[in-house]
PDB file of C-alpha atoms in Angstrom:
ATOM      1  CA  MET A  11     -11.408  -2.517  -3.410  1.00  0.00           C
ATOM      2  CA  CYS A  12      -9.213   0.311  -4.501  1.00  0.00           C
ATOM      3  CA  GLY A  13      -5.911   0.394  -6.475  1.00  0.00           C
ATOM      4  CA  ILE A  14      -2.717   1.537  -4.998  1.00  0.00           C
ATOM      5  CA  ILE A  15       0.540   2.376  -6.347  1.00  0.00           C
ATOM      6  CA  SER A  16       3.803   3.838  -4.419  1.00  0.00           C
ATOM      7  CA  LEU A  17       7.297   4.540  -5.411  1.00  0.00           C
ATOM      8  CA  ALA A  18      10.344   5.276  -3.396  1.00  0.00           C
ATOM      9  CA  GLY A  19      13.745   6.251  -4.387  1.00  0.00           C
ATOM     10  CA  ASN A  20      15.834   9.246  -4.425  1.00  0.00           C
ATOM     11  CA  PRO A  21      14.427  10.738  -6.405  1.00  0.00           C
ATOM     12  CA  VAL A  22      11.289   9.303  -8.059  1.00  0.00           C
ATOM     13  CA  SER A  23       9.736   9.877 -11.288  1.00  0.00           C
ATOM     14  CA  THR A  24       5.856  10.086 -11.676  1.00  0.00           C
ATOM     15  CA  LYS A  25       5.958  10.245 -15.386  1.00  0.00           C
ATOM     16  CA  SER A  26       4.491   6.621 -15.802  1.00  0.00           C
ATOM     17  CA  LEU A  27       2.700   6.562 -12.416  1.00  0.00           C
ATOM     18  CA  SER A  28      -0.779   7.940 -13.856  1.00  0.00           C
ATOM     19  CA  GLY A  29      -0.875   5.556 -16.864  1.00  0.00           C
ATOM     20  CA  ALA A  30       0.028   2.996 -14.479  1.00  0.00           C
ATOM     21  CA  LEU A  31      -2.957   3.944 -12.237  1.00  0.00           C
ATOM     22  CA  ASP A  32      -5.142   3.856 -15.658  1.00  0.00           C
ATOM     23  CA  VAL A  33      -4.725  -0.110 -15.612  1.00  0.00           C
ATOM     24  CA  LEU A  34      -5.839  -0.422 -12.190  1.00  0.00           C
ATOM     25  CA  SER A  35      -9.236   1.676 -12.992  1.00  0.00           C
ATOM     26  CA  HIS A  36     -11.344  -1.308 -12.123  1.00  0.00           C
ATOM     27  CA  ARG A  37     -10.388  -1.233  -9.241  1.00  0.00           C
ATOM     28  CA  GLY A  38     -11.447   2.213  -7.974  1.00  0.00           C
ATOM     29  CA  PRO A  39     -13.696   4.031 -10.683  1.00  0.00           C
ATOM     30  CA  ASP A  40     -14.591   6.905  -7.900  1.00  0.00           C
ATOM     31  CA  THR A  41     -11.408   9.079  -7.847  1.00  0.00           C
ATOM     32  CA  HIS A  42      -7.942   9.176  -9.258  1.00  0.00           C
ATOM     33  CA  ASP A  43      -5.118  11.160  -7.632  1.00  0.00           C
ATOM     34  CA  VAL A  44      -1.530  11.308  -7.455  1.00  0.00           C
ATOM     35  CA  TRP A  45       0.661  12.421  -4.829  1.00  0.00           C
ATOM     36  CA  LYS A  46       4.530  13.319  -4.766  1.00  0.00           C
ATOM     37  CA  SER A  47       6.132  14.375  -1.359  1.00  0.00           C
ATOM     38  CA  PRO A  48       8.005  17.542  -0.909  1.00  0.00           C
ATOM     39  CA  SER A  49      11.310  15.668  -0.792  1.00  0.00           C
ATOM     40  CA  GLY A  50      11.110  14.069  -3.967  1.00  0.00           C
ATOM     41  CA  MET A  51      11.790  10.507  -2.749  1.00  0.00           C
ATOM     42  CA  CYS A  52       7.926   9.198  -2.570  1.00  0.00           C
ATOM     43  CA  ALA A  53       4.969   9.223  -4.925  1.00  0.00           C
ATOM     44  CA  MET A  54       1.359   7.634  -4.241  1.00  0.00           C
ATOM     45  CA  GLY A  55      -1.295   7.143  -6.655  1.00  0.00           C
ATOM     46  CA  HIS A  56      -4.675   6.000  -5.607  1.00  0.00           C
ATOM     47  CA  LYS A  57      -7.910   4.617  -7.241  1.00  0.00           C
ATOM     48  CA  ARG A  58     -10.645   4.780  -5.116  1.00  0.00           C
ATOM     49  CA  LEU A  59     -14.057   2.884  -4.623  1.00  0.00           C
ATOM     50  CA  SER A  60     -15.879   4.898  -2.352  1.00  0.00           C
ATOM     51  CA  ILE A  61     -17.317   2.522   0.757  1.00  0.00           C
ATOM     52  CA  ILE A  62     -16.911   4.652   4.058  1.00  0.00           C
ATOM     53  CA  ASP A  63     -17.322   8.541   3.604  1.00  0.00           C
ATOM     54  CA  LEU A  64     -18.522   9.194   0.382  1.00  0.00           C
ATOM     55  CA  THR A  65     -17.633  12.503   0.424  1.00  0.00           C
ATOM     56  CA  GLU A  66     -14.792  14.375  -1.087  1.00  0.00           C
ATOM     57  CA  ALA A  67     -12.808  14.435   2.065  1.00  0.00           C
ATOM     58  CA  GLY A  68     -12.378  10.550   1.905  1.00  0.00           C
ATOM     59  CA  ARG A  69      -9.997  10.984  -1.200  1.00  0.00           C
ATOM     60  CA  GLN A  70      -6.586   9.545  -1.347  1.00  0.00           C
ATOM     61  CA  PRO A  71      -3.804   9.472  -0.701  1.00  0.00           C
ATOM     62  CA  MET A  72      -4.432  11.283   2.620  1.00  0.00           C
ATOM     63  CA  SER A  73      -2.171  13.158   4.614  1.00  0.00           C
ATOM     64  CA  ASP A  74      -2.202  14.237   8.349  1.00  0.00           C
ATOM     65  CA  GLU A  75      -2.572  17.800   9.406  1.00  0.00           C
ATOM     66  CA  ALA A  76       1.147  18.469   9.996  1.00  0.00           C
ATOM     67  CA  GLY A  77       2.284  16.988   6.373  1.00  0.00           C
ATOM     68  CA  ARG A  78       4.309  14.197   7.974  1.00  0.00           C
ATOM     69  CA  TYR A  79       2.472  11.135   7.242  1.00  0.00           C
ATOM     70  CA  HIS A  80       0.738  10.313   4.216  1.00  0.00           C
ATOM     71  CA  ILE A  81      -1.020   7.111   3.494  1.00  0.00           C
ATOM     72  CA  ALA A  82      -3.271   4.995   0.577  1.00  0.00           C
ATOM     73  CA  LEU A  83      -5.249   2.149   1.715  1.00  0.00           C
ATOM     74  CA  ASN A  84      -6.468  -0.482   0.128  1.00  0.00           C
ATOM     75  CA  GLY A  85      -9.408  -2.438   2.156  1.00  0.00           C
ATOM     76  CA  GLU A  86     -11.447  -1.647   5.443  1.00  0.00           C
ATOM     77  CA  ILE A  87     -10.510  -1.591   9.061  1.00  0.00           C
ATOM     78  CA  TYR A  88     -13.364  -3.250  11.023  1.00  0.00           C
ATOM     79  CA  ASN A  89     -12.587  -1.714  14.301  1.00  0.00           C
ATOM     80  CA  TYR A  90     -12.097   1.738  13.101  1.00  0.00           C
ATOM     81  CA  ILE A  91     -14.878   3.067  15.312  1.00  0.00           C
ATOM     82  CA  GLU A  92     -13.243   1.622  18.300  1.00  0.00           C
ATOM     83  CA  LEU A  93      -9.489   2.776  17.387  1.00  0.00           C
ATOM     84  CA  ARG A  94     -10.970   6.240  16.526  1.00  0.00           C
ATOM     85  CA  LYS A  95     -12.201   6.865  20.330  1.00  0.00           C
ATOM     86  CA  GLU A  96      -8.635   5.744  21.447  1.00  0.00           C
ATOM     87  CA  LEU A  97      -6.967   8.254  19.406  1.00  0.00           C
ATOM     88  CA  LYS A  98      -9.028  11.003  19.281  1.00  0.00           C
ATOM     89  CA  ALA A  99      -7.553  12.742  22.410  1.00  0.00           C
ATOM     90  CA  ASN A 100      -4.236  12.886  20.203  1.00  0.00           C
ATOM     91  CA  TYR A 101      -5.603  13.504  16.769  1.00  0.00           C
ATOM     92  CA  LYS A 102      -8.122  15.905  15.280  1.00  0.00           C
ATOM     93  CA  PHE A 103     -10.410  14.074  12.839  1.00  0.00           C
ATOM     94  CA  LYS A 104     -11.310  15.686   9.596  1.00  0.00           C
ATOM     95  CA  THR A 105     -13.190  12.692   8.161  1.00  0.00           C
ATOM     96  CA  SER A 106     -15.123   9.766   8.921  1.00  0.00           C
ATOM     97  CA  THR A 107     -13.144   7.435   7.126  1.00  0.00           C
ATOM     98  CA  ASP A 108     -11.285   4.224   8.401  1.00  0.00           C
ATOM     99  CA  THR A 109      -8.295   5.412   6.443  1.00  0.00           C
ATOM    100  CA  GLU A 110      -7.452   8.465   8.510  1.00  0.00           C
ATOM    101  CA  VAL A 111      -8.131   6.382  11.636  1.00  0.00           C
ATOM    102  CA  LEU A 112      -5.429   4.435  10.164  1.00  0.00           C
ATOM    103  CA  LEU A 113      -3.085   7.379   9.132  1.00  0.00           C
ATOM    104  CA  ALA A 114      -3.618   8.439  13.153  1.00  0.00           C
ATOM    105  CA  ALA A 115      -2.922   4.800  14.270  1.00  0.00           C
ATOM    106  CA  TYR A 116       0.565   4.888  12.567  1.00  0.00           C
ATOM    107  CA  ALA A 117       1.398   8.250  13.424  1.00  0.00           C
ATOM    108  CA  LYS A 118       1.119   7.365  17.473  1.00  0.00           C
ATOM    109  CA  TRP A 119       1.959   3.560  17.259  1.00  0.00           C
ATOM    110  CA  GLY A 120       4.200   3.282  14.255  1.00  0.00           C
ATOM    111  CA  SER A 121       4.382  -0.292  12.786  1.00  0.00           C
ATOM    112  CA  SER A 122       2.829  -1.405  15.946  1.00  0.00           C
ATOM    113  CA  CYS A 123      -0.633  -0.478  14.900  1.00  0.00           C
ATOM    114  CA  LEU A 124      -0.726  -3.717  12.880  1.00  0.00           C
ATOM    115  CA  GLU A 125      -1.197  -5.397  16.625  1.00  0.00           C
ATOM    116  CA  LYS A 126      -4.417  -3.441  16.906  1.00  0.00           C
ATOM    117  CA  LEU A 127      -5.967  -3.575  13.227  1.00  0.00           C
ATOM    118  CA  ILE A 128      -8.871  -6.045  12.768  1.00  0.00           C
ATOM    119  CA  GLY A 129      -9.840  -5.876   9.311  1.00  0.00           C
ATOM    120  CA  MET A 130      -8.650  -6.816   5.588  1.00  0.00           C
ATOM    121  CA  PHE A 131      -6.234  -4.444   4.217  1.00  0.00           C
ATOM    122  CA  ALA A 132      -3.246  -3.592   2.094  1.00  0.00           C
ATOM    123  CA  PHE A 133      -2.024  -0.034   2.665  1.00  0.00           C
ATOM    124  CA  VAL A 134       1.632   2.278   2.438  1.00  0.00           C
ATOM    125  CA  VAL A 135       2.558   5.030   4.543  1.00  0.00           C
ATOM    126  CA  TRP A 136       5.038   7.693   4.028  1.00  0.00           C
ATOM    127  CA  ASP A 137       6.810   9.392   6.681  1.00  0.00           C
ATOM    128  CA  GLU A 138       8.217  12.605   5.354  1.00  0.00           C
ATOM    129  CA  LYS A 139      10.465  13.337   8.292  1.00  0.00           C
ATOM    130  CA  SER A 140      12.397   9.984   8.909  1.00  0.00           C
ATOM    131  CA  ARG A 141      11.771   9.488   4.828  1.00  0.00           C
ATOM    132  CA  THR A 142      10.859   6.085   4.948  1.00  0.00           C
ATOM    133  CA  LEU A 143       8.207   4.097   3.396  1.00  0.00           C
ATOM    134  CA  PHE A 144       5.951   1.593   5.376  1.00  0.00           C
ATOM    135  CA  ALA A 145       3.331  -1.277   4.029  1.00  0.00           C
ATOM    136  CA  GLY A 146       1.483  -3.672   5.800  1.00  0.00           C
ATOM    137  CA  ARG A 147      -0.912  -6.606   4.722  1.00  0.00           C
ATOM    138  CA  ASP A 148      -3.577  -8.240   6.649  1.00  0.00           C
ATOM    139  CA  ARG A 149      -3.012 -11.661   8.045  1.00  0.00           C
ATOM    140  CA  PHE A 150      -4.792 -13.912   5.642  1.00  0.00           C
ATOM    141  CA  GLY A 151      -3.993 -11.779   2.569  1.00  0.00           C
ATOM    142  CA  VAL A 152      -7.144 -10.551   1.184  1.00  0.00           C
ATOM    143  CA  LYS A 153      -5.982  -7.447  -0.072  1.00  0.00           C
ATOM    144  CA  PRO A 154      -3.016  -7.689  -2.588  1.00  0.00           C
ATOM    145  CA  ILE A 155       0.075  -6.081  -2.743  1.00  0.00           C
ATOM    146  CA  TYR A 156       3.620  -6.532  -4.715  1.00  0.00           C
ATOM    147  CA  TYR A 157       6.584  -4.919  -4.460  1.00  0.00           C
ATOM    148  CA  THR A 158       9.457  -4.867  -6.837  1.00  0.00           C
ATOM    149  CA  THR A 159      12.399  -2.533  -8.179  1.00  0.00           C
ATOM    150  CA  LEU A 160      11.954  -0.383 -10.973  1.00  0.00           C
ATOM    151  CA  PRO A 161      14.866   0.065 -14.028  1.00  0.00           C
ATOM    152  CA  GLY A 162      15.700   3.486 -12.511  1.00  0.00           C
ATOM    153  CA  GLY A 163      16.411   1.923  -9.297  1.00  0.00           C
ATOM    154  CA  GLU A 164      12.929   2.804  -7.342  1.00  0.00           C
ATOM    155  CA  LEU A 165      10.840   0.801  -4.989  1.00  0.00           C
ATOM    156  CA  ALA A 166       7.142   0.374  -6.294  1.00  0.00           C
ATOM    157  CA  LEU A 167       4.401  -1.425  -4.530  1.00  0.00           C
ATOM    158  CA  VAL A 168       1.415  -2.024  -6.552  1.00  0.00           C
ATOM    159  CA  SER A 169      -1.906  -3.731  -6.002  1.00  0.00           C
ATOM    160  CA  GLU A 170      -1.651  -5.582  -9.192  1.00  0.00           C
ATOM    161  CA  ILE A 171       1.625  -6.717 -11.153  1.00  0.00           C
ATOM    162  CA  LYS A 172       0.299  -5.305 -14.613  1.00  0.00           C
ATOM    163  CA  ALA A 173       0.902  -1.910 -13.007  1.00  0.00           C
ATOM    164  CA  ALA A 174       4.591  -2.818 -12.240  1.00  0.00           C
ATOM    165  CA  HIS A 175       4.672  -3.917 -15.777  1.00  0.00           C
ATOM    166  CA  THR A 176       3.079  -0.494 -16.931  1.00  0.00           C
ATOM    167  CA  LEU A 177       5.934   1.149 -14.607  1.00  0.00           C
ATOM    168  CA  GLY A 178       8.644  -0.847 -16.795  1.00  0.00           C
ATOM    169  CA  VAL A 179       9.685  -3.656 -15.241  1.00  0.00           C
ATOM    170  CA  ALA A 180      10.015  -6.320 -18.025  1.00  0.00           C
ATOM    171  CA  GLN A 181       7.541  -9.310 -18.306  1.00  0.00           C
ATOM    172  CA  GLU A 182      10.019 -11.819 -17.848  1.00  0.00           C
ATOM    173  CA  PRO A 183       8.269 -15.158 -16.536  1.00  0.00           C
ATOM    174  CA  ASP A 184       9.679 -16.648 -13.417  1.00  0.00           C
ATOM    175  CA  GLU A 185      10.042 -20.315 -14.565  1.00  0.00           C
ATOM    176  CA  THR A 186      10.168 -22.025 -11.236  1.00  0.00           C
ATOM    177  CA  THR A 187       6.787 -20.484 -10.281  1.00  0.00           C
ATOM    178  CA  TRP A 188       5.449 -21.537 -13.790  1.00  0.00           C
ATOM    179  CA  ALA A 189       6.800 -25.320 -13.359  1.00  0.00           C
ATOM    180  CA  GLY A 190       5.172 -25.730  -9.923  1.00  0.00           C
ATOM    181  CA  TYR A 191       1.750 -24.547 -11.326  1.00  0.00           C
ATOM    182  CA  LEU A 192       1.746 -26.738 -14.527  1.00  0.00           C
ATOM    183  CA  ALA A 193       3.047 -29.687 -12.231  1.00  0.00           C
ATOM    184  CA  TYR A 194       1.102 -29.236  -9.105  1.00  0.00           C
ATOM    185  CA  GLY A 195      -1.224 -26.523  -9.485  1.00  0.00           C
ATOM    186  CA  LEU A 196       0.453 -24.203  -7.283  1.00  0.00           C
ATOM    187  CA  TYR A 197       0.111 -20.666  -6.577  1.00  0.00           C
ATOM    188  CA  GLU A 198       0.334 -17.779  -4.432  1.00  0.00           C
ATOM    189  CA  HIS A 199       2.086 -20.288  -2.218  1.00  0.00           C
ATOM    190  CA  SER A 200       5.475 -18.600  -1.805  1.00  0.00           C
ATOM    191  CA  GLU A 201       7.566 -15.254  -1.963  1.00  0.00           C
ATOM    192  CA  ARG A 202       7.222 -15.363  -5.945  1.00  0.00           C
ATOM    193  CA  THR A 203       5.281 -14.558  -8.598  1.00  0.00           C
ATOM    194  CA  PHE A 204       4.949 -15.764 -12.597  1.00  0.00           C
ATOM    195  CA  TRP A 205       7.025 -13.142 -13.069  1.00  0.00           C
ATOM    196  CA  LYS A 206      10.807 -12.487 -12.567  1.00  0.00           C
ATOM    197  CA  GLY A 207      11.888  -9.536  -9.745  1.00  0.00           C
ATOM    198  CA  ILE A 208       7.916  -8.882  -8.853  1.00  0.00           C
ATOM    199  CA  LYS A 209       7.345 -10.364  -5.132  1.00  0.00           C
ATOM    200  CA  PRO A 210       4.117 -10.489  -2.917  1.00  0.00           C
ATOM    201  CA  LEU A 211       4.324  -8.994   0.509  1.00  0.00           C
ATOM    202  CA  MET A 212       3.035 -12.170   2.077  1.00  0.00           C
ATOM    203  CA  PRO A 213      -0.042 -12.151   4.178  1.00  0.00           C
ATOM    204  CA  GLY A 214       0.698 -10.932   7.582  1.00  0.00           C
ATOM    205  CA  HIS A 215       4.073  -9.301   6.768  1.00  0.00           C
ATOM    206  CA  ALA A 216       5.458  -5.658   7.125  1.00  0.00           C
ATOM    207  CA  LEU A 217       7.713  -3.890   4.968  1.00  0.00           C
ATOM    208  CA  LEU A 218       9.726  -0.608   5.525  1.00  0.00           C
ATOM    209  CA  TRP A 219      12.069   0.985   3.025  1.00  0.00           C
ATOM    210  CA  LYS A 220      14.787   3.537   4.045  1.00  0.00           C
ATOM    211  CA  GLY A 221      17.643   5.001   2.120  1.00  0.00           C
ATOM    212  CA  GLY A 222      17.392   2.279  -0.291  1.00  0.00           C
ATOM    213  CA  LYS A 223      17.449  -0.713   2.400  1.00  0.00           C
ATOM    214  CA  LEU A 224      14.278  -2.860   2.248  1.00  0.00           C
ATOM    215  CA  GLN A 225      13.360  -4.990   5.725  1.00  0.00           C
ATOM    216  CA  ILE A 226      10.530  -7.111   5.649  1.00  0.00           C
ATOM    217  CA  TRP A 227       8.837  -9.263   8.560  1.00  0.00           C
TER     218      TRP A 227
END
């Protein structure tokens, strides 16, 4: 279990990013890292629980050698060893992590890398060249990820809703969701949460942000 926060906008502010990461400390007690893109259009924070490759080389957010792609992952890619063998001819691996394998897979196949993944995961990738933010979630939704718009207009993706509140999103209840829960016991069954303006990326879905426009499929 790890914690992810990612911001995209033009530009993004990182003033409250560390504070938002602090509320996710229970998700990753091993390392705490923040990264901001050279363009200033993206920032990522990661709380790491070390499972695969316990060395410092496995810290996230992680970047490829060219500095184009940057990733933060929560979860585990079960078939990363097989994928690594497929990718090693085109990518020079520096770690033994599944995170770097996923980074190499996105660099080679883009969003189509999702078709090759077996595992439980929620991850974000920033492409500095195309200025795009991509996110993907596993088919069963084992690993959580939510998205919202901050008061300054930035897109935010977070592992837990309370991180979005720490970033400045108002704690305004979504009455429809609460009514469904209180009347029927329903929760996590739709593209809504208990809080207005904060939505889950649904299981088996992907998200792409570019130039302020959002696509979800």
